[in-house]
PDB file of C-alpha atoms and ligand atoms in Angstrom:
ATOM      1  CA  MET A   1    -128.338-136.553  66.467  1.00  0.00           C
ATOM      2  CA  PRO A   2    -130.576-138.787  64.276  1.00  0.00           C
ATOM      3  CA  GLU A   3    -132.468-137.156  61.411  1.00  0.00           C
ATOM      4  CA  GLY A   4    -135.777-138.656  62.407  1.00  0.00           C
ATOM      5  CA  ARG A   5    -137.472-141.668  63.914  1.00  0.00           C
ATOM      6  CA  LEU A   6    -139.084-144.893  62.858  1.00  0.00           C
ATOM      7  CA  VAL A   7    -141.931-146.225  64.971  1.00  0.00           C
ATOM      8  CA  ILE A   8    -142.470-149.979  64.737  1.00  0.00           C
ATOM      9  CA  GLY A   9    -144.234-152.708  66.701  1.00  0.00           C
ATOM     10  CA  THR A  10    -143.168-155.998  68.262  1.00  0.00           C
ATOM     11  CA  ARG A  11    -140.706-157.481  65.791  1.00  0.00           C
ATOM     12  CA  ARG A  12    -141.801-161.047  66.394  1.00  0.00           C
ATOM     13  CA  HIS A  13    -145.341-160.378  65.178  1.00  0.00           C
ATOM     14  CA  SER A  14    -145.429-157.120  63.222  1.00  0.00           C
ATOM     15  CA  SER A  15    -145.130-157.952  59.548  1.00  0.00           C
ATOM     16  CA  TRP A  16    -145.909-154.392  58.461  1.00  0.00           C
ATOM     17  CA  SER A  17    -143.196-153.061  60.741  1.00  0.00           C
ATOM     18  CA  LEU A  18    -140.687-155.285  58.958  1.00  0.00           C
ATOM     19  CA  ARG A  19    -141.911-153.808  55.659  1.00  0.00           C
ATOM     20  CA  GLY A  20    -141.153-150.329  56.989  1.00  0.00           C
ATOM     21  CA  TRP A  21    -137.890-151.132  58.708  1.00  0.00           C
ATOM     22  CA  LEU A  22    -136.214-152.953  55.808  1.00  0.00           C
ATOM     23  CA  PRO A  23    -136.346-150.060  53.289  1.00  0.00           C
ATOM     24  CA  VAL A  24    -135.255-147.568  55.936  1.00  0.00           C
ATOM     25  CA  ARG A  25    -132.211-149.692  56.716  1.00  0.00           C
ATOM     26  CA  LEU A  26    -131.504-150.571  53.066  1.00  0.00           C
ATOM     27  CA  ALA A  27    -131.517-146.841  52.277  1.00  0.00           C
ATOM     28  CA  GLY A  28    -129.294-146.147  55.283  1.00  0.00           C
ATOM     29  CA  LEU A  29    -131.528-143.493  56.848  1.00  0.00           C
ATOM     30  CA  ASP A  30    -130.174-142.124  60.086  1.00  0.00           C
ATOM     31  CA  VAL A  31    -133.269-142.492  62.261  1.00  0.00           C
ATOM     32  CA  SER A  32    -133.835-143.701  65.783  1.00  0.00           C
ATOM     33  CA  GLU A  33    -136.124-146.664  66.369  1.00  0.00           C
ATOM     34  CA  GLU A  34    -139.078-146.686  68.718  1.00  0.00           C
ATOM     35  CA  VAL A  35    -140.434-150.175  69.282  1.00  0.00           C
ATOM     36  CA  ILE A  36    -143.908-150.461  70.770  1.00  0.00           C
ATOM     37  CA  ARG A  37    -145.210-153.663  72.302  1.00  0.00           C
ATOM     38  CA  LEU A  38    -148.293-154.564  70.269  1.00  0.00           C
ATOM     39  CA  ALA A  39    -151.361-155.735  72.137  1.00  0.00           C
ATOM     40  CA  GLY A  40    -152.536-158.002  69.332  1.00  0.00           C
ATOM     41  CA  GLY A  41    -155.449-155.707  68.548  1.00  0.00           C
ATOM     42  CA  VAL A  42    -155.614-151.972  69.063  1.00  0.00           C
ATOM     43  CA  THR A  43    -152.580-150.640  70.927  1.00  0.00           C
ATOM     44  CA  PRO A  44    -153.236-147.217  72.525  1.00  0.00           C
ATOM     45  CA  GLU A  45    -149.546-146.240  72.336  1.00  0.00           C
ATOM     46  CA  VAL A  46    -149.508-146.858  68.578  1.00  0.00           C
ATOM     47  CA  LYS A  47    -152.634-144.748  68.190  1.00  0.00           C
ATOM     48  CA  ALA A  48    -150.948-141.955  70.130  1.00  0.00           C
ATOM     49  CA  ARG A  49    -147.713-141.971  68.143  1.00  0.00           C
ATOM     50  CA  SER A  50    -148.757-142.559  64.527  1.00  0.00           C
ATOM     51  CA  PRO A  51    -151.165-140.408  62.462  1.00  0.00           C
ATOM     52  CA  SER A  52    -152.879-143.506  61.033  1.00  0.00           C
ATOM     53  CA  GLY A  53    -152.892-145.304  64.368  1.00  0.00           C
ATOM     54  CA  LEU A  54    -150.749-148.003  62.777  1.00  0.00           C
ATOM     55  CA  VAL A  55    -147.091-148.921  62.546  1.00  0.00           C
ATOM     56  CA  PRO A  56    -144.740-148.493  60.759  1.00  0.00           C
ATOM     57  CA  TYR A  57    -144.521-144.717  60.902  1.00  0.00           C
ATOM     58  CA  LEU A  58    -141.485-142.737  59.723  1.00  0.00           C
ATOM     59  CA  GLU A  59    -140.409-139.166  60.317  1.00  0.00           C
ATOM     60  CA  HIS A  60    -137.324-138.071  58.400  1.00  0.00           C
ATOM     61  CA  ARG A  61    -135.989-134.567  57.721  1.00  0.00           C
ATOM     62  CA  GLY A  62    -139.413-132.958  58.018  1.00  0.00           C
ATOM     63  CA  ALA A  63    -141.274-135.662  56.090  1.00  0.00           C
ATOM     64  CA  ALA A  64    -143.922-137.766  57.837  1.00  0.00           C
ATOM     65  CA  ILE A  65    -144.742-141.091  56.157  1.00  0.00           C
ATOM     66  CA  TRP A  66    -147.099-143.872  57.178  1.00  0.00           C
ATOM     67  CA  GLU A  67    -148.113-146.958  55.165  1.00  0.00           C
ATOM     68  CA  SER A  68    -145.264-149.358  54.480  1.00  0.00           C
ATOM     69  CA  LEU A  69    -145.490-149.016  50.710  1.00  0.00           C
ATOM     70  CA  ALA A  70    -145.253-145.223  50.975  1.00  0.00           C
ATOM     71  CA  ILE A  71    -142.197-145.691  53.200  1.00  0.00           C
ATOM     72  CA  CYS A  72    -140.681-147.917  50.494  1.00  0.00           C
ATOM     73  CA  GLU A  73    -141.343-145.214  47.897  1.00  0.00           C
ATOM     74  CA  TYR A  74    -139.864-142.508  50.124  1.00  0.00           C
ATOM     75  CA  CYS A  75    -136.732-144.562  50.751  1.00  0.00           C
ATOM     76  CA  ALA A  76    -136.440-145.353  47.034  1.00  0.00           C
ATOM     77  CA  GLU A  77    -136.228-141.624  46.293  1.00  0.00           C
ATOM     78  CA  LEU A  78    -133.092-141.545  48.427  1.00  0.00           C
ATOM     79  CA  PHE A  79    -131.856-145.011  47.433  1.00  0.00           C
ATOM     80  CA  PRO A  80    -133.108-145.775  43.896  1.00  0.00           C
ATOM     81  CA  LYS A  81    -131.802-149.367  43.933  1.00  0.00           C
ATOM     82  CA  LEU A  82    -134.910-150.252  45.935  1.00  0.00           C
ATOM     83  CA  TRP A  83    -136.639-150.578  42.563  1.00  0.00           C
ATOM     84  CA  PRO A  84    -135.165-152.414  39.538  1.00  0.00           C
ATOM     85  CA  ALA A  85    -133.459-150.126  37.022  1.00  0.00           C
ATOM     86  CA  ASP A  86    -135.183-151.659  33.993  1.00  0.00           C
ATOM     87  CA  ARG A  87    -138.588-150.090  33.206  1.00  0.00           C
ATOM     88  CA  THR A  88    -140.491-153.320  32.623  1.00  0.00           C
ATOM     89  CA  ALA A  89    -138.925-155.011  35.634  1.00  0.00           C
ATOM     90  CA  ARG A  90    -139.738-151.952  37.735  1.00  0.00           C
ATOM     91  CA  ALA A  91    -143.358-152.010  36.563  1.00  0.00           C
ATOM     92  CA  PHE A  92    -143.646-155.686  37.501  1.00  0.00           C
ATOM     93  CA  ALA A  93    -141.985-155.035  40.861  1.00  0.00           C
ATOM     94  CA  ARG A  94    -144.390-152.201  41.627  1.00  0.00           C
ATOM     95  CA  ALA A  95    -147.396-154.319  40.637  1.00  0.00           C
ATOM     96  CA  ILE A  96    -146.442-157.272  42.822  1.00  0.00           C
ATOM     97  CA  ALA A  97    -145.480-155.030  45.739  1.00  0.00           C
ATOM     98  CA  ALA A  98    -148.873-153.307  45.503  1.00  0.00           C
ATOM     99  CA  GLU A  99    -150.643-156.670  45.202  1.00  0.00           C
ATOM    100  CA  MET A 100    -149.025-157.776  48.462  1.00  0.00           C
ATOM    101  CA  HIS A 101    -149.739-154.483  50.181  1.00  0.00           C
ATOM    102  CA  ALA A 102    -153.412-154.625  49.205  1.00  0.00           C
ATOM    103  CA  GLY A 103    -154.120-158.312  49.476  1.00  0.00           C
ATOM    104  CA  PHE A 104    -153.511-161.851  50.641  1.00  0.00           C
ATOM    105  CA  ALA A 105    -155.756-161.290  53.649  1.00  0.00           C
ATOM    106  CA  SER A 106    -156.577-164.989  53.984  1.00  0.00           C
ATOM    107  CA  LEU A 107    -152.919-165.916  54.301  1.00  0.00           C
ATOM    108  CA  ARG A 108    -152.245-163.101  56.734  1.00  0.00           C
ATOM    109  CA  GLN A 109    -155.186-164.104  58.884  1.00  0.00           C
ATOM    110  CA  ALA A 110    -154.561-167.867  58.886  1.00  0.00           C
ATOM    111  CA  MET A 111    -150.787-167.657  59.339  1.00  0.00           C
ATOM    112  CA  PRO A 112    -149.955-164.658  61.526  1.00  0.00           C
ATOM    113  CA  MET A 113    -146.293-163.743  61.689  1.00  0.00           C
ATOM    114  CA  ASN A 114    -144.554-165.492  64.538  1.00  0.00           C
ATOM    115  CA  LEU A 115    -140.807-165.558  64.012  1.00  0.00           C
ATOM    116  CA  ASP A 116    -138.792-168.624  64.797  1.00  0.00           C
ATOM    117  CA  ARG A 117    -141.804-170.734  65.762  1.00  0.00           C
ATOM    118  CA  HIS A 118    -142.587-173.945  63.887  1.00  0.00           C
ATOM    119  CA  PHE A 119    -146.229-174.740  63.293  1.00  0.00           C
ATOM    120  CA  PRO A 120    -146.099-176.998  60.235  1.00  0.00           C
ATOM    121  CA  GLY A 121    -149.539-177.865  58.962  1.00  0.00           C
ATOM    122  CA  ARG A 122    -151.370-175.076  60.717  1.00  0.00           C
ATOM    123  CA  GLY A 123    -153.322-172.399  58.901  1.00  0.00           C
ATOM    124  CA  ARG A 124    -153.938-174.249  55.641  1.00  0.00           C
ATOM    125  CA  THR A 125    -157.360-172.760  54.994  1.00  0.00           C
ATOM    126  CA  PRO A 126    -158.631-172.799  51.396  1.00  0.00           C
ATOM    127  CA  GLY A 127    -158.152-169.028  51.211  1.00  0.00           C
ATOM    128  CA  ALA A 128    -154.599-169.199  52.551  1.00  0.00           C
ATOM    129  CA  LEU A 129    -153.704-171.980  50.119  1.00  0.00           C
ATOM    130  CA  ALA A 130    -155.109-169.943  47.216  1.00  0.00           C
ATOM    131  CA  ASP A 131    -153.029-166.939  48.328  1.00  0.00           C
ATOM    132  CA  ILE A 132    -149.929-169.126  48.571  1.00  0.00           C
ATOM    133  CA  ALA A 133    -150.501-170.466  45.051  1.00  0.00           C
ATOM    134  CA  ARG A 134    -150.741-166.916  43.702  1.00  0.00           C
ATOM    135  CA  ILE A 135    -147.616-165.838  45.600  1.00  0.00           C
ATOM    136  CA  GLU A 136    -145.629-168.766  44.240  1.00  0.00           C
ATOM    137  CA  LYS A 137    -146.747-167.821  40.728  1.00  0.00           C
ATOM    138  CA  ILE A 138    -145.618-164.234  41.283  1.00  0.00           C
ATOM    139  CA  TRP A 139    -142.245-165.325  42.633  1.00  0.00           C
ATOM    140  CA  GLN A 140    -141.725-167.774  39.796  1.00  0.00           C
ATOM    141  CA  GLU A 141    -142.529-165.214  37.119  1.00  0.00           C
ATOM    142  CA  ALA A 142    -140.350-162.528  38.701  1.00  0.00           C
ATOM    143  CA  ARG A 143    -137.420-164.891  39.094  1.00  0.00           C
ATOM    144  CA  GLU A 144    -137.721-166.396  35.617  1.00  0.00           C
ATOM    145  CA  ARG A 145    -138.117-163.076  33.830  1.00  0.00           C
ATOM    146  CA  PHE A 146    -135.941-160.783  35.912  1.00  0.00           C
ATOM    147  CA  GLY A 147    -134.021-162.762  38.542  1.00  0.00           C
ATOM    148  CA  GLY A 148    -131.053-163.813  36.409  1.00  0.00           C
ATOM    149  CA  ALA A 149    -128.373-165.418  38.525  1.00  0.00           C
ATOM    150  CA  GLY A 150    -129.214-163.364  41.629  1.00  0.00           C
ATOM    151  CA  PRO A 151    -130.983-164.804  44.666  1.00  0.00           C
ATOM    152  CA  TYR A 152    -133.833-162.284  44.885  1.00  0.00           C
ATOM    153  CA  LEU A 153    -136.954-161.586  42.815  1.00  0.00           C
ATOM    154  CA  PHE A 154    -135.144-159.131  40.546  1.00  0.00           C
ATOM    155  CA  GLY A 155    -131.632-160.468  40.772  1.00  0.00           C
ATOM    156  CA  ALA A 156    -128.785-159.431  42.989  1.00  0.00           C
ATOM    157  CA  ASP A 157    -130.447-156.476  44.718  1.00  0.00           C
ATOM    158  CA  PHE A 158    -132.980-156.820  47.524  1.00  0.00           C
ATOM    159  CA  THR A 159    -135.732-154.577  46.165  1.00  0.00           C
ATOM    160  CA  ALA A 160    -138.923-153.126  47.607  1.00  0.00           C
ATOM    161  CA  ALA A 161    -140.737-156.138  46.128  1.00  0.00           C
ATOM    162  CA  ASP A 162    -138.560-158.446  48.242  1.00  0.00           C
ATOM    163  CA  VAL A 163    -139.299-156.160  51.187  1.00  0.00           C
ATOM    164  CA  MET A 164    -143.035-156.629  50.710  1.00  0.00           C
ATOM    165  CA  TYR A 165    -142.715-160.421  50.550  1.00  0.00           C
ATOM    166  CA  ALA A 166    -140.150-160.826  53.353  1.00  0.00           C
ATOM    167  CA  PRO A 167    -142.825-161.278  56.057  1.00  0.00           C
ATOM    168  CA  VAL A 168    -144.500-163.865  53.814  1.00  0.00           C
ATOM    169  CA  VAL A 169    -141.212-165.741  53.796  1.00  0.00           C
ATOM    170  CA  THR A 170    -141.168-165.725  57.596  1.00  0.00           C
ATOM    171  CA  ARG A 171    -144.693-167.172  57.597  1.00  0.00           C
ATOM    172  CA  PHE A 172    -143.641-169.912  55.189  1.00  0.00           C
ATOM    173  CA  LEU A 173    -140.734-170.748  57.473  1.00  0.00           C
ATOM    174  CA  THR A 174    -143.061-170.887  60.493  1.00  0.00           C
ATOM    175  CA  TYR A 175    -146.023-172.773  58.980  1.00  0.00           C
ATOM    176  CA  ALA A 176    -144.129-174.817  56.363  1.00  0.00           C
ATOM    177  CA  PRO A 177    -146.794-175.039  53.646  1.00  0.00           C
ATOM    178  CA  GLU A 178    -145.995-177.211  50.620  1.00  0.00           C
ATOM    179  CA  LEU A 179    -143.788-175.096  48.327  1.00  0.00           C
ATOM    180  CA  SER A 180    -141.846-175.659  45.138  1.00  0.00           C
ATOM    181  CA  ALA A 181    -138.082-176.095  45.387  1.00  0.00           C
ATOM    182  CA  ALA A 182    -137.636-172.691  43.737  1.00  0.00           C
ATOM    183  CA  SER A 183    -139.883-171.003  46.322  1.00  0.00           C
ATOM    184  CA  ARG A 184    -138.020-172.705  49.148  1.00  0.00           C
ATOM    185  CA  ALA A 185    -134.690-171.519  47.722  1.00  0.00           C
ATOM    186  CA  TYR A 186    -136.012-167.969  47.517  1.00  0.00           C
ATOM    187  CA  CYS A 187    -137.215-168.199  51.141  1.00  0.00           C
ATOM    188  CA  ASP A 188    -133.740-169.332  52.204  1.00  0.00           C
ATOM    189  CA  SER A 189    -132.144-166.394  50.364  1.00  0.00           C
ATOM    190  CA  VAL A 190    -134.447-163.881  52.023  1.00  0.00           C
ATOM    191  CA  ARG A 191    -133.913-165.435  55.461  1.00  0.00           C
ATOM    192  CA  ALA A 192    -130.138-165.247  54.963  1.00  0.00           C
ATOM    193  CA  HIS A 193    -130.159-161.547  54.039  1.00  0.00           C
ATOM    194  CA  PRO A 194    -128.160-159.720  56.752  1.00  0.00           C
ATOM    195  CA  LEU A 195    -130.991-157.307  57.541  1.00  0.00           C
ATOM    196  CA  VAL A 196    -133.585-160.067  57.789  1.00  0.00           C
ATOM    197  CA  SER A 197    -131.205-161.987  60.061  1.00  0.00           C
ATOM    198  CA  ALA A 198    -130.713-158.857  62.158  1.00  0.00           C
ATOM    199  CA  TRP A 199    -134.504-158.507  62.502  1.00  0.00           C
ATOM    200  CA  TYR A 200    -134.781-162.114  63.713  1.00  0.00           C
ATOM    201  CA  GLU A 201    -131.982-161.525  66.218  1.00  0.00           C
ATOM    202  CA  GLU A 202    -133.615-158.385  67.595  1.00  0.00           C
ATOM    203  CA  ALA A 203    -136.944-160.198  67.772  1.00  0.00           C
ATOM    204  CA  GLY A 204    -135.260-162.961  69.740  1.00  0.00           C
ATOM    205  CA  ARG A 205    -134.206-160.386  72.330  1.00  0.00           C
ATOM    206  CA  GLU A 206    -137.739-159.113  72.895  1.00  0.00           C
ATOM    207  CA  PRO A 207    -139.173-160.009  76.302  1.00  0.00           C
ATOM    208  CA  GLU A 208    -141.227-163.207  76.391  1.00  0.00           C
ATOM    209  CA  ALA A 209    -144.063-161.179  77.864  1.00  0.00           C
ATOM    210  CA  TRP A 210    -144.376-159.395  74.495  1.00  0.00           C
ATOM    211  CA  ARG A 211    -145.569-162.558  72.790  1.00  0.00           C
ATOM    212  CA  VAL A 212    -149.191-162.416  71.786  1.00  0.00           C
ATOM    213  CA  THR A 213    -150.698-165.548  73.294  1.00  0.00           C
ATOM    214  CA  ARG A 214    -153.309-166.132  70.625  1.00  0.00           C
ATOM    215  CA  TYR A 215    -150.605-166.288  67.935  1.00  0.00           C
ATOM    216  CA  GLU A 216    -148.713-168.857  70.000  1.00  0.00           C
ATOM    217  CA  THR A 217    -151.386-171.289  71.037  1.00  0.00           C
ATOM    218  CA  GLU A 218    -154.893-170.773  69.764  1.00  0.00           C
ATOM    219  CA  LEU A 219    -154.542-171.302  66.047  1.00  0.00           C
ATOM    220  CA  ALA A 220    -155.520-174.745  64.901  1.00  0.00           C
TER     221      ALA A 220
HETATM  222  N1  GSH B   1    -151.395-150.807  55.521  1.00  0.00           N
HETATM  223  C1  GSH B   1    -150.559-150.579  56.666  1.00  0.00           C
HETATM  224  C2  GSH B   1    -150.805-151.683  57.657  1.00  0.00           C
HETATM  225  C3  GSH B   1    -150.160-151.376  59.003  1.00  0.00           C
HETATM  226  C4  GSH B   1    -150.694-152.261  60.122  1.00  0.00           C
HETATM  227  O1  GSH B   1    -151.778-152.863  60.030  1.00  0.00           O
HETATM  228  N2  GSH B   1    -149.924-152.351  61.218  1.00  0.00           N
HETATM  229  C5  GSH B   1    -150.366-153.078  62.389  1.00  0.00           C
HETATM  230  C6  GSH B   1    -149.216-153.842  63.034  1.00  0.00           C
HETATM  231  S1  GSH B   1    -148.560-155.127  62.002  1.00  0.00           S
HETATM  232  C7  GSH B   1    -150.826-152.100  63.460  1.00  0.00           C
HETATM  233  O2  GSH B   1    -150.269-151.046  63.606  1.00  0.00           O
HETATM  234  N3  GSH B   1    -151.890-152.473  64.208  1.00  0.00           N
HETATM  235  C8  GSH B   1    -152.383-151.655  65.272  1.00  0.00           C
HETATM  236  C9  GSH B   1    -151.982-152.188  66.612  1.00  0.00           C
HETATM  237  O3  GSH B   1    -151.429-153.298  66.690  1.00  0.00           O
HETATM  238  O4  GSH B   1    -152.235-151.491  67.582  1.00  0.00           O
HETATM  239  C10 GSH B   1    -149.096-150.487  56.215  1.00  0.00           C
HETATM  240  O5  GSH B   1    -148.793-150.946  55.098  1.00  0.00           O
HETATM  241  O6  GSH B   1    -148.250-149.918  56.922  1.00  0.00           O
END
């Protein structure tokens, strides 16, 4: 009998769901998964099942948690390796995770998550390009200061900061903006993580009818 449930949306498109699912799986929580087909706007079933009307939503051993960053924090209480052990690294990780959670709206709007599609050149609005420049700066600083020889932002462990940026990586793989070699290498490392690969595989098994047409065709 699982100890709770995780409610998420269409894997192909739901970047926030990925940010909830990754920490739950990294922490090894024994929860069932409920996947809701997102309408690409307001989905009545999501409204009915989640207190905030948004996914991801986690229930675990009597705790109810919405907001992906809060889910990361909850999972980190049970699995502390989700944050770097070093105080200054942890502070930086928290700051960049919060910056992602609160921002980069232009990028998110211009390059919606659409796994395994290839739309090189699309979505390069001035706002999206400015967001990408800031993200590359964040990645570079994290890797130079804290990454050591490991493949992720803070070294060998896939932290909550990597969780927050994983959907950005999928967007970079889909829309192929110009990136530094170091950013591209980081994207490859994230894509190769077993849980990220598992997410792609599950997304690939979703019915074609679940695809949100406007993410597939309408974006210039
Ligand atoms: N700040 C929230 C954002 C969650 C969010 O916007 N989720 C979207 C899906 S990616 C959603 O539930 N939209 C409502 C819907 O599609 O019906 C978080 O971090 O969890």
